CSV table of C-alpha atoms and ligand atoms in Angstrom, one decimal:
chain,number,residue,atom,x,y,z
A,1,MET,CA,20.6,-14.1,25.1
A,2,SER,CA,20.3,-10.4,24.7
A,3,ALA,CA,19.3,-9.0,21.3
A,4,VAL,CA,22.1,-8.4,18.8
A,5,LEU,CA,23.4,-4.8,18.7
A,6,LYS,CA,24.4,-3.7,15.2
A,7,LEU,CA,26.0,-0.5,14.1
A,8,TRP,CA,25.3,0.9,10.6
A,9,ARG,CA,27.7,3.7,9.9
A,10,ASN,CA,29.1,5.9,7.2
A,11,ALA,CA,25.6,6.6,5.6
A,12,GLN,CA,23.6,9.5,4.4
A,13,LEU,CA,20.2,9.2,6.0
A,14,ALA,CA,16.8,10.4,4.7
A,15,THR,CA,15.1,9.8,8.0
A,16,CYS,CA,11.5,10.7,6.9
A,17,ASP,CA,10.9,11.6,10.5
A,18,ALA,CA,8.6,14.4,11.6
A,19,ALA,CA,11.2,17.0,10.6
A,20,ALA,CA,12.2,15.0,7.5
A,21,ARG,CA,15.8,15.3,8.6
A,22,ARG,CA,18.6,14.5,6.2
A,23,LEU,CA,21.9,13.5,7.8
A,24,THR,CA,24.9,13.5,5.6
A,25,HIS,CA,27.3,11.8,8.0
A,26,GLY,CA,24.8,9.6,9.6
A,27,ALA,CA,24.9,6.4,11.6
A,28,PHE,CA,22.4,4.3,13.5
A,29,THR,CA,22.3,1.4,15.8
A,30,THR,CA,19.8,-1.5,15.9
A,31,ARG,CA,19.0,-3.9,18.7
A,32,GLY,CA,17.2,-7.0,17.7
A,33,GLY,CA,14.7,-5.8,15.1
A,34,ARG,CA,14.4,-2.2,16.2
A,35,ILE,CA,16.3,1.0,15.8
A,36,GLU,CA,17.9,2.2,19.0
A,37,TRP,CA,19.7,5.4,18.0
A,38,VAL,CA,20.0,7.6,14.9
A,39,GLY,CA,22.2,10.6,14.4
A,40,GLU,CA,25.3,12.2,13.0
A,41,GLU,CA,28.2,9.7,13.4
A,42,GLN,CA,30.2,12.1,15.4
A,43,SER,CA,27.5,12.0,18.1
A,44,LEU,CA,27.4,8.2,18.3
A,45,PRO,CA,27.1,7.1,21.9
A,46,ALA,CA,29.9,4.8,23.2
A,47,VAL,CA,28.7,1.4,22.3
A,48,THR,CA,30.3,-2.0,21.6
A,49,PRO,CA,28.3,-3.4,18.7
A,50,ASP,CA,28.2,-7.1,18.0
A,51,GLU,CA,28.4,-6.3,14.2
A,52,THR,CA,29.4,-3.2,12.3
A,53,HIS,CA,28.3,-2.4,8.8
A,54,ASP,CA,30.1,0.3,6.9
A,55,LEU,CA,27.6,1.5,4.3
A,56,GLY,CA,30.3,3.4,2.3
A,57,GLY,CA,28.5,6.8,2.3
A,58,ALA,CA,25.4,5.4,0.6
A,59,TRP,CA,21.9,6.9,1.0
A,60,VAL,CA,19.6,5.0,3.3
A,61,THR,CA,15.8,5.5,3.5
A,62,PRO,CA,13.2,3.7,5.7
A,63,GLY,CA,11.9,0.5,4.1
A,64,LEU,CA,9.3,1.4,1.6
A,65,ILE,CA,5.6,0.9,2.4
A,66,ASP,CA,3.1,0.1,-0.3
A,67,CYS,CA,-0.1,1.0,1.5
A,68,HIS,CA,-2.7,0.1,-1.2
A,69,THR,CA,-2.4,-3.1,-3.2
A,70,HIS,CA,-4.7,-5.8,-4.5
A,71,LEU,CA,-1.7,-8.0,-5.0
A,72,VAL,CA,-3.5,-11.3,-4.5
A,73,PHE,CA,-5.4,-12.3,-7.6
A,74,ALA,CA,-5.5,-14.9,-10.3
A,75,GLY,CA,-5.1,-14.5,-14.1
A,76,THR,CA,-4.9,-11.2,-15.9
A,77,ARG,CA,-7.2,-8.8,-17.6
A,78,ALA,CA,-4.9,-8.1,-20.5
A,79,GLY,CA,-7.8,-8.6,-23.0
A,80,GLU,CA,-9.8,-5.9,-21.3
A,81,TYR,CA,-6.8,-3.6,-21.3
A,82,ALA,CA,-6.5,-4.2,-25.1
A,83,GLU,CA,-10.2,-3.2,-25.4
A,84,ARG,CA,-9.6,-0.1,-23.4
A,85,LEU,CA,-6.7,0.8,-25.7
A,86,ARG,CA,-9.3,0.7,-28.5
A,87,GLY,CA,-11.4,3.2,-26.6
A,88,ARG,CA,-13.8,1.1,-24.4
A,89,THR,CA,-14.1,2.6,-20.9
A,90,TYR,CA,-13.5,0.9,-17.5
A,91,GLU,CA,-17.0,1.6,-16.4
A,92,ASP,CA,-18.5,0.2,-19.6
A,93,ILE,CA,-16.6,-3.0,-19.3
A,94,ALA,CA,-17.7,-3.3,-15.6
A,95,ARG,CA,-21.3,-2.7,-16.5
A,96,ALA,CA,-21.1,-5.4,-19.2
A,97,GLY,CA,-20.1,-8.0,-16.6
A,98,GLY,CA,-16.3,-7.8,-17.0
A,99,GLY,CA,-13.9,-5.8,-14.9
A,100,ILE,CA,-13.6,-6.8,-11.3
A,101,VAL,CA,-16.1,-9.6,-11.8
A,102,SER,CA,-13.9,-11.3,-14.3
A,103,SER,CA,-11.1,-11.4,-11.7
A,104,VAL,CA,-13.7,-12.7,-9.2
A,105,ARG,CA,-14.4,-15.7,-11.5
A,106,ALA,CA,-10.7,-16.4,-11.7
A,107,VAL,CA,-10.1,-16.2,-8.0
A,108,ARG,CA,-13.1,-18.4,-7.1
A,109,GLU,CA,-11.7,-21.1,-9.4
A,110,ALA,CA,-8.1,-20.8,-8.1
A,111,SER,CA,-6.9,-23.0,-5.2
A,112,GLU,CA,-5.2,-21.3,-2.3
A,113,GLN,CA,-1.8,-22.6,-3.6
A,114,GLN,CA,-2.4,-21.3,-7.1
A,115,LEU,CA,-3.3,-17.9,-5.7
A,116,PHE,CA,-0.1,-17.9,-3.6
A,117,ASP,CA,2.0,-19.0,-6.6
A,118,GLU,CA,0.6,-16.4,-8.9
A,119,SER,CA,0.9,-13.6,-6.3
A,120,ALA,CA,4.4,-14.4,-5.0
A,121,PRO,CA,6.4,-13.0,-8.0
A,122,ARG,CA,4.6,-9.7,-7.7
A,123,LEU,CA,5.5,-9.6,-4.0
A,124,ALA,CA,9.1,-10.5,-4.8
A,125,ALA,CA,9.2,-7.6,-7.3
A,126,LEU,CA,8.0,-5.1,-4.7
A,127,ILE,CA,10.5,-6.4,-2.1
A,128,ALA,CA,13.3,-6.1,-4.7
A,129,GLU,CA,12.5,-2.4,-4.9
A,130,GLY,CA,12.8,-2.0,-1.1
A,131,VAL,CA,9.3,-2.6,0.0
A,132,THR,CA,9.3,-4.0,3.6
A,133,THR,CA,5.7,-3.5,4.5
A,134,LEU,CA,2.6,-3.6,2.3
A,135,GLU,CA,-1.2,-3.8,2.5
A,136,ILE,CA,-3.0,-6.5,0.6
A,137,LYS,CA,-6.8,-6.3,0.0
A,138,SER,CA,-9.3,-9.0,-0.6
A,139,GLY,CA,-12.1,-8.2,-2.9
A,140,TYR,CA,-12.0,-10.7,-5.7
A,141,GLY,CA,-13.6,-13.5,-3.8
A,142,LEU,CA,-16.9,-11.9,-2.8
A,143,THR,CA,-18.2,-15.0,-0.9
A,144,LEU,CA,-17.3,-15.5,2.7
A,145,ALA,CA,-15.2,-18.6,1.8
A,146,ASP,CA,-13.4,-16.9,-1.1
A,147,GLU,CA,-12.7,-13.7,0.8
A,148,ALA,CA,-11.2,-15.8,3.6
A,149,LYS,CA,-9.1,-17.7,1.0
A,150,MET,CA,-7.7,-14.4,-0.3
A,151,LEU,CA,-6.9,-13.1,3.2
A,152,ARG,CA,-5.2,-16.4,4.2
A,153,VAL,CA,-3.1,-16.2,1.1
A,154,ALA,CA,-2.1,-12.6,2.0
A,155,ARG,CA,-1.2,-13.8,5.6
A,156,HIS,CA,0.7,-16.8,4.1
A,157,LEU,CA,2.7,-14.4,1.8
A,158,GLY,CA,3.6,-12.4,4.9
A,159,ARG,CA,5.0,-15.5,6.6
A,160,ALA,CA,6.8,-16.9,3.6
A,161,PHE,CA,8.5,-13.6,2.5
A,162,PRO,CA,10.6,-11.2,4.6
A,163,VAL,CA,7.9,-8.5,4.6
A,164,THR,CA,5.1,-7.2,6.9
A,165,VAL,CA,1.7,-7.7,5.4
A,166,ARG,CA,-1.4,-5.8,6.6
A,167,THR,CA,-4.7,-7.3,5.3
A,168,THR,CA,-7.8,-5.3,4.4
A,169,LEU,CA,-11.2,-6.8,3.8
A,170,LEU,CA,-12.6,-5.3,0.6
A,171,ALA,CA,-15.6,-7.5,0.2
A,172,ALA,CA,-17.5,-4.3,-0.7
A,173,HIS,CA,-15.5,-4.0,-4.0
A,174,THR,CA,-18.4,-4.8,-6.3
A,175,LEU,CA,-21.7,-6.5,-6.1
A,176,PRO,CA,-21.2,-10.2,-7.0
A,177,PRO,CA,-23.6,-11.6,-9.7
A,178,GLU,CA,-25.5,-13.8,-7.3
A,179,TYR,CA,-26.6,-10.7,-5.4
A,180,ARG,CA,-27.8,-8.7,-8.4
A,181,GLY,CA,-30.5,-6.3,-7.4
A,182,ARG,CA,-29.9,-7.1,-3.7
A,183,GLY,CA,-27.1,-4.6,-2.8
A,184,GLU,CA,-28.6,-4.0,0.6
A,185,ASP,CA,-28.6,-7.7,1.4
A,186,TYR,CA,-25.0,-8.0,0.3
A,187,ILE,CA,-23.8,-5.1,2.5
A,188,ASP,CA,-25.7,-6.7,5.4
A,189,ALA,CA,-24.0,-10.0,4.9
A,190,VAL,CA,-20.6,-8.4,4.7
A,191,ALA,CA,-21.1,-6.0,7.6
A,192,HIS,CA,-22.9,-8.4,10.0
A,193,GLU,CA,-21.7,-11.9,9.1
A,194,TRP,CA,-18.5,-11.9,7.1
A,195,LEU,CA,-16.7,-9.0,8.9
A,196,PRO,CA,-17.2,-10.4,12.4
A,197,GLU,CA,-16.3,-13.9,11.3
A,198,LEU,CA,-13.1,-13.0,9.4
A,199,ALA,CA,-12.1,-10.5,12.1
A,200,ALA,CA,-12.5,-13.3,14.7
A,201,GLN,CA,-10.2,-15.4,12.6
A,202,GLY,CA,-7.5,-12.7,12.8
A,203,LEU,CA,-7.6,-12.1,9.0
A,204,VAL,CA,-8.7,-8.4,9.0
A,205,ASP,CA,-6.5,-5.4,9.9
A,206,ALA,CA,-8.9,-2.9,8.2
A,207,VAL,CA,-12.1,-2.7,6.2
A,208,ASP,CA,-12.4,-0.9,2.8
A,209,VAL,CA,-15.2,-0.1,0.5
A,210,PHE,CA,-15.3,1.1,-3.2
A,211,CYS,CA,-17.8,4.0,-3.0
A,212,GLU,CA,-18.7,4.7,-6.6
A,213,SER,CA,-21.7,4.5,-8.9
A,214,ILE,CA,-20.5,1.2,-10.3
A,215,ALA,CA,-20.0,-0.2,-6.8
A,216,PHE,CA,-21.5,0.9,-3.4
A,217,SER,CA,-23.4,4.0,-2.4
A,218,LEU,CA,-22.6,6.4,0.4
A,219,ALA,CA,-25.3,5.0,2.6
A,220,GLN,CA,-24.1,1.4,2.1
A,221,ALA,CA,-20.5,2.5,2.9
A,222,GLU,CA,-21.8,4.1,6.1
A,223,ARG,CA,-23.5,0.9,7.2
A,224,LEU,CA,-20.3,-1.0,6.7
A,225,PHE,CA,-18.3,1.6,8.6
A,226,ALA,CA,-20.8,1.5,11.5
A,227,ALA,CA,-20.4,-2.2,11.8
A,228,ALA,CA,-16.6,-1.9,11.6
A,229,ARG,CA,-16.6,0.7,14.3
A,230,ALA,CA,-18.7,-1.5,16.6
A,231,LEU,CA,-16.0,-4.2,16.2
A,232,GLY,CA,-13.1,-1.8,16.6
A,233,VAL,CA,-11.8,-2.4,13.1
A,234,PRO,CA,-10.3,0.6,11.3
A,235,VAL,CA,-11.8,1.7,8.0
A,236,LYS,CA,-10.5,2.9,4.6
A,237,MET,CA,-12.2,3.9,1.4
A,238,HIS,CA,-11.8,3.9,-2.3
A,239,ALA,CA,-13.3,7.4,-2.8
A,240,GLU,CA,-13.8,10.0,-5.5
A,241,GLN,CA,-12.0,8.0,-8.2
A,242,LEU,CA,-14.5,8.3,-11.0
A,243,SER,CA,-17.0,10.7,-9.5
A,244,ASN,CA,-17.7,12.6,-6.2
A,245,LEU,CA,-20.3,10.8,-4.1
A,246,GLY,CA,-19.1,12.4,-0.8
A,247,GLY,CA,-17.1,9.4,0.3
A,248,SER,CA,-14.1,11.3,1.7
A,249,LEU,CA,-16.3,13.4,4.0
A,250,LEU,CA,-17.9,10.2,5.3
A,251,ALA,CA,-14.6,8.5,5.7
A,252,ALA,CA,-13.2,11.5,7.6
A,253,ARG,CA,-16.3,11.4,9.9
A,254,TYR,CA,-15.4,7.8,10.7
A,255,GLY,CA,-11.7,8.7,11.3
A,256,ALA,CA,-10.6,6.5,8.4
A,257,LEU,CA,-7.0,5.5,8.2
A,258,SER,CA,-7.0,6.6,4.5
A,259,CYS,CA,-9.0,7.7,1.6
A,260,ASP,CA,-7.7,6.5,-1.7
A,261,HIS,CA,-7.7,7.8,-5.3
A,262,LEU,CA,-9.4,11.2,-4.7
A,263,GLU,CA,-9.2,12.5,-8.3
A,264,PHE,CA,-12.7,14.0,-7.9
A,265,ALA,CA,-12.0,15.5,-4.4
A,266,GLY,CA,-11.5,19.2,-3.7
A,267,GLU,CA,-10.7,21.6,-0.9
A,268,ALA,CA,-13.5,20.6,1.4
A,269,GLU,CA,-12.4,16.9,1.2
A,270,ALA,CA,-8.7,17.9,1.7
A,271,GLU,CA,-9.6,19.8,4.9
A,272,ALA,CA,-11.8,17.1,6.2
A,273,LEU,CA,-9.1,14.5,5.7
A,274,ALA,CA,-6.5,16.6,7.4
A,275,GLY,CA,-8.8,17.3,10.3
A,276,ALA,CA,-9.4,13.6,10.8
A,277,GLY,CA,-5.8,12.5,10.5
A,278,THR,CA,-6.9,10.5,7.5
A,279,ALA,CA,-4.1,9.9,4.9
A,280,ALA,CA,-4.8,10.7,1.2
A,281,VAL,CA,-3.5,7.9,-0.8
A,282,LEU,CA,-2.7,8.8,-4.4
A,283,LEU,CA,-2.7,6.0,-7.0
A,284,PRO,CA,-1.1,7.4,-10.2
A,285,VAL,CA,-0.6,4.0,-11.9
A,286,ALA,CA,-4.4,3.6,-12.1
A,287,PHE,CA,-4.7,7.2,-13.3
A,288,TYR,CA,-2.2,6.3,-16.0
A,289,CYS,CA,-3.6,3.0,-17.1
A,290,LEU,CA,-7.2,4.3,-17.2
A,291,ALA,CA,-5.9,7.3,-19.2
A,292,ALA,CA,-7.7,9.5,-16.7
A,293,THR,CA,-7.5,13.2,-17.0
A,294,ARG,CA,-8.7,14.6,-13.8
A,295,ARG,CA,-5.9,14.9,-11.2
A,296,PRO,CA,-6.2,14.6,-7.4
A,297,PRO,CA,-6.3,18.0,-5.7
A,298,VAL,CA,-2.6,18.0,-4.7
A,299,ALA,CA,-2.4,21.8,-4.0
A,300,ALA,CA,-5.5,21.6,-1.7
A,301,LEU,CA,-4.1,18.6,0.1
A,302,ARG,CA,-0.8,20.4,0.6
A,303,ALA,CA,-2.5,23.5,1.8
A,304,ALA,CA,-4.7,21.6,4.2
A,305,GLY,CA,-1.7,19.7,5.5
A,306,THR,CA,-3.1,16.3,4.6
A,307,ALA,CA,-0.7,13.4,4.8
A,308,ILE,CA,-0.2,12.4,1.2
A,309,ALA,CA,0.8,8.8,0.5
A,310,VAL,CA,1.6,7.1,-2.8
A,311,ALA,CA,0.9,3.4,-3.6
A,312,SER,CA,1.1,1.0,-6.5
A,313,ASP,CA,-2.5,-0.1,-6.4
A,314,CYS,CA,-1.2,-3.4,-7.9
A,315,ASN,CA,-4.3,-5.0,-9.4
A,316,PRO,CA,-5.2,-6.8,-12.6
A,317,GLY,CA,-7.6,-4.2,-13.9
A,318,SER,CA,-6.6,-0.6,-13.5
A,319,ALA,CA,-3.0,-0.9,-12.3
A,320,PRO,CA,-1.3,-4.1,-13.6
A,321,GLY,CA,2.3,-4.2,-12.3
A,322,ALA,CA,4.2,-4.2,-9.1
A,323,SER,CA,6.4,-1.2,-8.9
A,324,LEU,CA,6.3,1.4,-6.1
A,325,LEU,CA,9.2,3.3,-7.6
A,326,LEU,CA,7.2,3.7,-10.8
A,327,ALA,CA,4.3,5.0,-8.7
A,328,MET,CA,6.7,7.6,-7.2
A,329,SER,CA,7.8,8.6,-10.7
A,330,MET,CA,4.2,9.0,-11.8
A,331,ALA,CA,3.1,10.8,-8.6
A,332,THR,CA,5.8,13.4,-9.3
A,333,ARG,CA,5.5,13.8,-13.1
A,334,LEU,CA,1.7,13.2,-13.5
A,335,PHE,CA,0.4,14.6,-10.2
A,336,GLY,CA,3.0,17.3,-9.4
A,337,LEU,CA,4.3,15.9,-6.1
A,338,THR,CA,7.8,17.0,-5.2
A,339,ALA,CA,10.5,14.3,-4.9
A,340,GLU,CA,10.4,14.8,-1.1
A,341,GLU,CA,6.6,14.4,-1.0
A,342,ALA,CA,6.9,11.2,-3.1
A,343,LEU,CA,9.4,9.8,-0.6
A,344,LEU,CA,7.3,10.7,2.4
A,345,GLY,CA,4.4,9.2,0.5
A,346,VAL,CA,6.0,5.7,0.5
A,347,THR,CA,7.4,5.9,4.0
A,348,ARG,CA,6.0,8.1,6.8
A,349,HIS,CA,2.7,8.9,5.2
A,350,ALA,CA,2.2,5.3,3.9
A,351,ALA,CA,2.7,4.1,7.5
A,352,GLN,CA,0.0,6.5,8.6
A,353,ALA,CA,-2.4,5.1,5.9
A,354,LEU,CA,-1.9,1.7,7.6
A,355,GLY,CA,-2.1,3.0,11.2
A,356,LEU,CA,1.6,2.0,11.6
A,357,GLN,CA,2.9,5.6,12.1
A,358,HIS,CA,4.3,4.8,15.6
A,359,GLU,CA,6.4,1.8,14.5
A,360,ARG,CA,7.3,2.1,10.8
A,361,GLY,CA,8.0,4.5,8.0
A,362,CYS,CA,10.9,6.5,9.5
A,363,LEU,CA,14.4,6.1,10.8
A,364,ALA,CA,14.0,6.9,14.4
A,365,ALA,CA,14.7,5.3,17.8
A,366,GLY,CA,12.1,2.7,18.6
A,367,TYR,CA,11.0,2.1,15.0
A,368,ALA,CA,11.3,-1.1,13.1
A,369,ALA,CA,14.8,-1.6,11.7
A,370,ASP,CA,13.5,-1.9,8.2
A,371,PHE,CA,15.6,0.2,5.7
A,372,VAL,CA,17.0,0.3,2.2
A,373,VAL,CA,20.5,1.2,1.1
A,374,TRP,CA,20.4,2.7,-2.4
A,375,ASN,CA,22.9,3.1,-5.3
A,376,VAL,CA,22.0,6.7,-5.8
A,377,ARG,CA,23.8,10.1,-5.5
A,378,SER,CA,20.7,11.7,-4.1
A,379,VAL,CA,17.3,10.4,-2.9
A,380,GLU,CA,15.6,12.5,-5.6
A,381,GLU,CA,16.7,9.6,-7.9
A,382,LEU,CA,14.1,7.3,-6.4
A,383,GLY,CA,11.3,8.9,-8.4
A,384,TYR,CA,13.5,9.7,-11.3
A,385,TRP,CA,14.6,6.4,-12.8
A,386,ILE,CA,11.9,4.6,-14.9
A,387,GLY,CA,12.2,0.8,-15.3
A,388,PHE,CA,15.5,0.9,-13.4
A,389,ASN,CA,15.9,-0.2,-9.8
A,390,PRO,CA,18.8,1.5,-7.9
A,391,ARG,CA,18.3,-0.6,-4.8
A,392,ARG,CA,21.6,-1.9,-3.2
A,393,THR,CA,20.4,-3.7,-0.1
A,394,VAL,CA,17.2,-4.2,1.7
A,395,VAL,CA,17.3,-4.8,5.5
A,396,ARG,CA,14.3,-6.0,7.4
A,397,ALA,CA,14.2,-6.3,11.2
A,398,ALA,CA,18.0,-5.5,11.0
A,399,GLU,CA,18.6,-8.6,8.8
A,400,VAL,CA,20.1,-8.1,5.4
A,401,LEU,CA,18.0,-9.8,2.7
A,402,ARG,CA,19.7,-12.2,0.4
A,403,TRP,CA,18.7,-12.7,-3.2
A,404,PRO,CA,17.5,-14.8,-5.0
A,405,ASN,CA,16.2,-17.1,-2.2
A,406,LEU,CA,13.9,-14.6,-0.5
A,407,THR,CA,11.3,-17.1,0.7
A,408,SER,CA,11.6,-19.0,3.9
B,1,DI6,N1,-10.2,0.8,-7.5
B,1,DI6,C1,-9.1,0.3,-8.1
B,1,DI6,O1,-8.3,1.0,-8.5
B,1,DI6,C2,-9.2,-1.1,-8.0
B,1,DI6,N2,-10.3,-1.4,-7.2
B,1,DI6,C3,-10.9,-0.3,-7.0
B,1,DI6,O2,-11.9,-0.2,-6.4
B,1,DI6,C4,-9.3,-1.8,-9.4
B,1,DI6,C5,-9.7,-3.2,-9.3
B,1,DI6,C6,-9.9,-3.9,-10.6
B,1,DI6,O3,-10.2,-3.3,-11.6
B,1,DI6,O4,-9.7,-5.1,-10.6
B,2,FE,FE1,-7.5,0.0,-5.4
């Protein structure tokens, strides 16, 4: 049987394609799970669709892409958050054995099913906002078995929910207590034992490292990247969040998919990222929750032509929550992105941050038929509402999602 041909007509399209075209009387066709044609409705080729959907003049964007999440975790760190409200710093809590390590304890104790059950509502919340693709990092297991457990849960979520999941191995998130004083041994184990093993199991789409004084050094990050390169696994980096260790420049040299956070980056970093085709992923929810004051160099990124993405950073420590629309709001208000930049940041540029720029993140022929129909008068409303979700319909692989029974 040939794939079903669907016509989606009477829509306003924010294509997020290379020209960021907006079509006010737009239509598109999908065949199977892909877009076949996009344009003004008056130019629609003569086709006989199996189904026609009249979108009533509504705005349509590509399905949103959350390109940086730590969505799989157990428990919360609300107690630490309360301490931070009283003035204690994130670094201080980390040095005292809390922070990421407290989530590591919770994840190690959790069964795979518990981890799935705790993470599923966060994923459902993102999908409800129109997220059709997301990245999920490991990094709270920090043993081979527990990192594998996290990555399996991420894959399982991707099968159970109507969403595309890309997994990232972030074993180099922090040094686990059992390796205290043996950072080099830990990086060796991750680079030469865990990464090859987990990659062979099909659990790793990319490798990430937290390059920071409370985490891993530049030299350690480079050893991990070299091992990833030898295996053909793409790399990413948490860089320049709390200080500038030179992470972005290293990441650019390794052709990283993305460099994330970047509050302490500047012009040289922006240019290096642009030159390498590395996306700059901004994480304003973490900036907000940490009450950070130093903003990422948006003007320099813009001037260099770096692809700027925006993500939720969903995690129990610095960005508790699961809202990409809120991240868009914060990226505009707190970081100074334009509404258009924020939209490209969760579509086209987020796809680039995951290496998916040829299949997702824009409404164009050949791309995945993942899109969102919105109850908005203009797409500027997407980063405008706070705590209000104007989603009308989410369509993934040309299938309309039905609430509340999202899971299969
Ligand atoms: N940077 C972040 O924003 C998260 N990880 C990282 O390296 C925070 C993770 C956490 O605090 O649990
Ligand atoms: Fe993060």
